[in-house]
Amino acid sequence: MRPVRPPLSCEQGMCGACLTPVLAGEPDHRDEVQTADERAANDQITICCSRAKSSELLLDL
């Protein structure tokens, strides 16, 4: 299996290049790119800086 190399640019949650769909779990949003409504939807995450609030976070890589 080859490692997944998602696109990254700023690596600080400011550009949105690494926005990744969330399939299950609750993200801990630490980015500056998503609006409050987008964060509340919990359907995407900036994987360069955000983390999981839930014990598992399933992403669509």
Coordinates of N, CA, C and O in Angstrom, one line a residue:
M1 N 0.8 -1.2 0.0 CA 0.0 0.0 0.0 C 0.9 1.2 0.0 O 1.8 1.3 0.8
R2 N 0.6 2.2 -0.9 CA 1.3 3.4 -0.9 C 0.8 4.4 0.1 O -0.4 4.5 0.3
P3 N 1.6 5.3 0.7 CA 1.1 6.3 1.6 C 0.3 7.3 0.8 O 0.6 7.7 -0.3
V4 N -0.7 7.9 1.5 CA -1.5 9.0 1.0 C -0.7 10.3 1.2 O -0.3 10.5 2.4
R5 N -0.6 11.1 0.2 CA 0.0 12.4 0.4 C -0.9 13.5 0.0 O -1.0 13.9 -1.2
P6 N -1.7 13.9 0.9 CA -2.7 15.0 0.6 C -2.1 16.3 0.3 O -0.9 16.6 0.7
P7 N -2.7 17.1 -0.5 CA -2.2 18.4 -0.9 C -2.1 19.3 0.4 O -3.0 19.4 1.2
L8 N -0.9 20.0 0.5 CA -0.7 20.9 1.6 C -0.1 22.1 1.0 O 0.7 22.1 0.1
S9 N -0.3 23.3 1.6 CA 0.3 24.5 1.1 C 0.8 25.3 2.3 O 2.0 25.3 2.6
C10 N -0.1 25.9 3.1 CA 0.4 26.8 4.2 C 0.7 26.0 5.5 O 1.5 26.4 6.3
E11 N 0.1 24.8 5.6 CA 0.2 24.0 6.8 C -0.1 24.7 8.1 O 0.3 24.3 9.2
Q12 N -1.0 25.7 8.0 CA -1.4 26.5 9.2 C -2.9 26.6 9.2 O -3.5 27.4 10.0
G13 N -3.7 26.0 8.3 CA -5.1 26.1 8.3 C -5.6 27.4 7.7 O -6.7 27.9 8.1
M14 N -4.9 28.1 6.9 CA -5.2 29.4 6.3 C -5.6 29.4 4.9 O -6.2 30.3 4.4
C15 N -5.2 28.3 4.1 CA -5.4 28.4 2.7 C -6.5 27.4 2.2 O -7.1 27.7 1.1
G16 N -6.8 26.3 2.9 CA -7.8 25.4 2.5 C -7.4 24.3 1.5 O -8.2 23.5 1.1
A17 N -6.1 24.3 1.1 CA -5.6 23.3 0.2 C -5.8 21.9 0.7 O -6.0 21.0 -0.2
C18 N -5.8 21.7 1.9 CA -5.9 20.3 2.5 C -7.3 20.0 3.0 O -7.5 19.0 3.7
L19 N -8.3 20.7 2.7 CA -9.7 20.4 3.1 C -10.0 19.0 2.7 O -9.9 18.7 1.5
T20 N -10.4 18.2 3.6 CA -10.7 16.7 3.3 C -12.0 16.4 3.9 O -12.4 16.8 5.0
P21 N -12.8 15.6 3.1 CA -14.1 15.2 3.6 C -14.1 14.3 4.8 O -13.2 13.4 4.9
V22 N -15.0 14.5 5.7 CA -15.1 13.7 6.9 C -16.3 12.8 6.7 O -17.4 13.2 6.4
L23 N -16.1 11.5 6.9 CA -17.1 10.5 6.7 C -17.8 10.1 8.1 O -18.9 9.8 8.1
A24 N -17.0 10.2 9.1 CA -17.5 9.8 10.5 C -16.6 10.4 11.5 O -15.4 10.6 11.3
G25 N -17.2 10.7 12.7 CA -16.4 11.3 13.8 C -16.7 12.8 13.9 O -17.3 13.4 13.0
E26 N -16.1 13.4 14.9 CA -16.2 14.8 15.1 C -14.8 15.5 15.1 O -14.0 15.3 15.9
P27 N -14.7 16.4 14.1 CA -13.4 17.2 14.0 C -13.3 18.2 15.1 O -14.3 18.8 15.6
D28 N -12.1 18.5 15.5 CA -11.7 19.7 16.3 C -11.1 20.7 15.4 O -9.9 20.7 15.1
H29 N -11.9 21.6 14.9 CA -11.5 22.6 13.9 C -10.5 23.6 14.5 O -10.9 24.3 15.5
R30 N -9.4 23.7 13.9 CA -8.4 24.7 14.3 C -7.9 25.6 13.1 O -6.9 26.2 13.2
D31 N -8.7 25.6 12.1 CA -8.3 26.4 10.9 C -8.9 27.8 10.9 O -9.8 28.1 11.8
E32 N -8.5 28.6 9.9 CA -9.0 29.9 9.8 C -9.8 30.0 8.5 O -10.3 31.1 8.1
V33 N -10.0 29.0 7.7 CA -10.5 29.0 6.4 C -12.0 28.8 6.3 O -12.7 29.3 5.5
Q34 N -12.5 27.9 7.2 CA -14.0 27.6 7.2 C -14.8 28.6 8.0 O -14.3 29.1 9.0
T35 N -16.0 28.8 7.6 CA -17.0 29.6 8.3 C -17.5 28.8 9.5 O -17.3 27.6 9.6
A36 N -18.2 29.5 10.4 CA -18.8 28.9 11.5 C -19.8 27.8 11.1 O -19.9 26.7 11.7
D37 N -20.6 28.1 10.1 CA -21.5 27.2 9.5 C -20.9 25.9 8.9 O -21.3 24.8 9.1
E38 N -19.8 26.2 8.2 CA -19.0 25.0 7.6 C -18.4 24.1 8.7 O -18.5 22.9 8.6
R39 N -17.9 24.7 9.8 CA -17.4 24.0 10.9 C -18.5 23.2 11.6 O -18.3 22.0 11.9
A40 N -19.6 23.8 11.8 CA -20.8 23.1 12.4 C -21.3 21.9 11.6 O -21.7 21.0 12.2
A41 N -21.1 22.0 10.3 CA -21.6 20.8 9.5 C -20.7 19.6 9.7 O -21.1 18.5 9.5
N42 N -19.5 19.8 10.2 CA -18.5 18.7 10.4 C -18.4 17.7 9.3 O -18.2 16.5 9.5
D43 N -18.4 18.3 8.0 CA -18.3 17.4 6.9 C -17.0 17.5 6.1 O -16.7 16.9 5.1
Q44 N -16.1 18.4 6.6 CA -14.7 18.5 6.1 C -13.8 19.1 7.2 O -14.2 19.7 8.1
I45 N -12.5 18.8 7.0 CA -11.5 19.2 8.0 C -10.2 19.6 7.3 O -9.9 19.1 6.2
T46 N -9.5 20.6 7.8 CA -8.2 20.9 7.4 C -7.2 20.0 8.1 O -7.0 20.2 9.3
I47 N -6.7 19.1 7.4 CA -5.9 18.0 8.1 C -4.5 18.5 8.5 O -3.8 17.8 9.2
C48 N -4.1 19.7 8.0 CA -2.8 20.2 8.3 C -2.7 20.6 9.8 O -1.6 20.6 10.4
C49 N -3.8 21.1 10.4 CA -3.8 21.6 11.7 C -4.9 21.2 12.6 O -4.8 21.3 13.8
S50 N -6.0 20.7 12.1 CA -7.1 20.3 12.9 C -6.9 18.9 13.4 O -6.1 18.1 12.9
R51 N -7.7 18.5 14.4 CA -7.6 17.2 15.0 C -9.0 16.5 15.2 O -9.9 17.1 14.8
A52 N -9.0 15.4 15.9 CA -10.3 14.8 16.2 C -10.7 15.1 17.6 O -9.9 15.0 18.6
K53 N -12.0 15.3 17.8 CA -12.6 15.4 19.2 C -13.1 14.0 19.6 O -13.1 13.7 20.8
S54 N -13.6 13.3 18.6 CA -14.1 11.9 18.9 C -12.9 10.9 18.9 O -11.8 11.3 18.5
S55 N -13.1 9.7 19.4 CA -12.1 8.7 19.5 C -11.6 8.3 18.1 O -10.5 7.8 18.0
E56 N -12.5 8.4 17.1 CA -12.1 8.0 15.7 C -12.6 9.1 14.8 O -13.6 9.8 15.1
L57 N -11.8 9.3 13.7 CA -12.2 10.3 12.7 C -11.9 9.6 11.4 O -10.8 9.3 11.0
L58 N -13.0 9.3 10.6 CA -12.8 8.6 9.3 C -12.9 9.7 8.2 O -13.9 10.4 8.1
L59 N -11.8 9.7 7.4 CA -11.7 10.7 6.4 C -11.7 10.0 5.0 O -11.3 8.9 4.8
D60 N -12.2 10.8 4.0 CA -12.2 10.3 2.6 C -11.0 10.7 1.9 O -11.0 11.8 1.3
L61 N -9.9 10.0 2.1 CA -8.7 10.3 1.4 C -8.7 9.6 0.1 O -7.9 9.5 -0.7

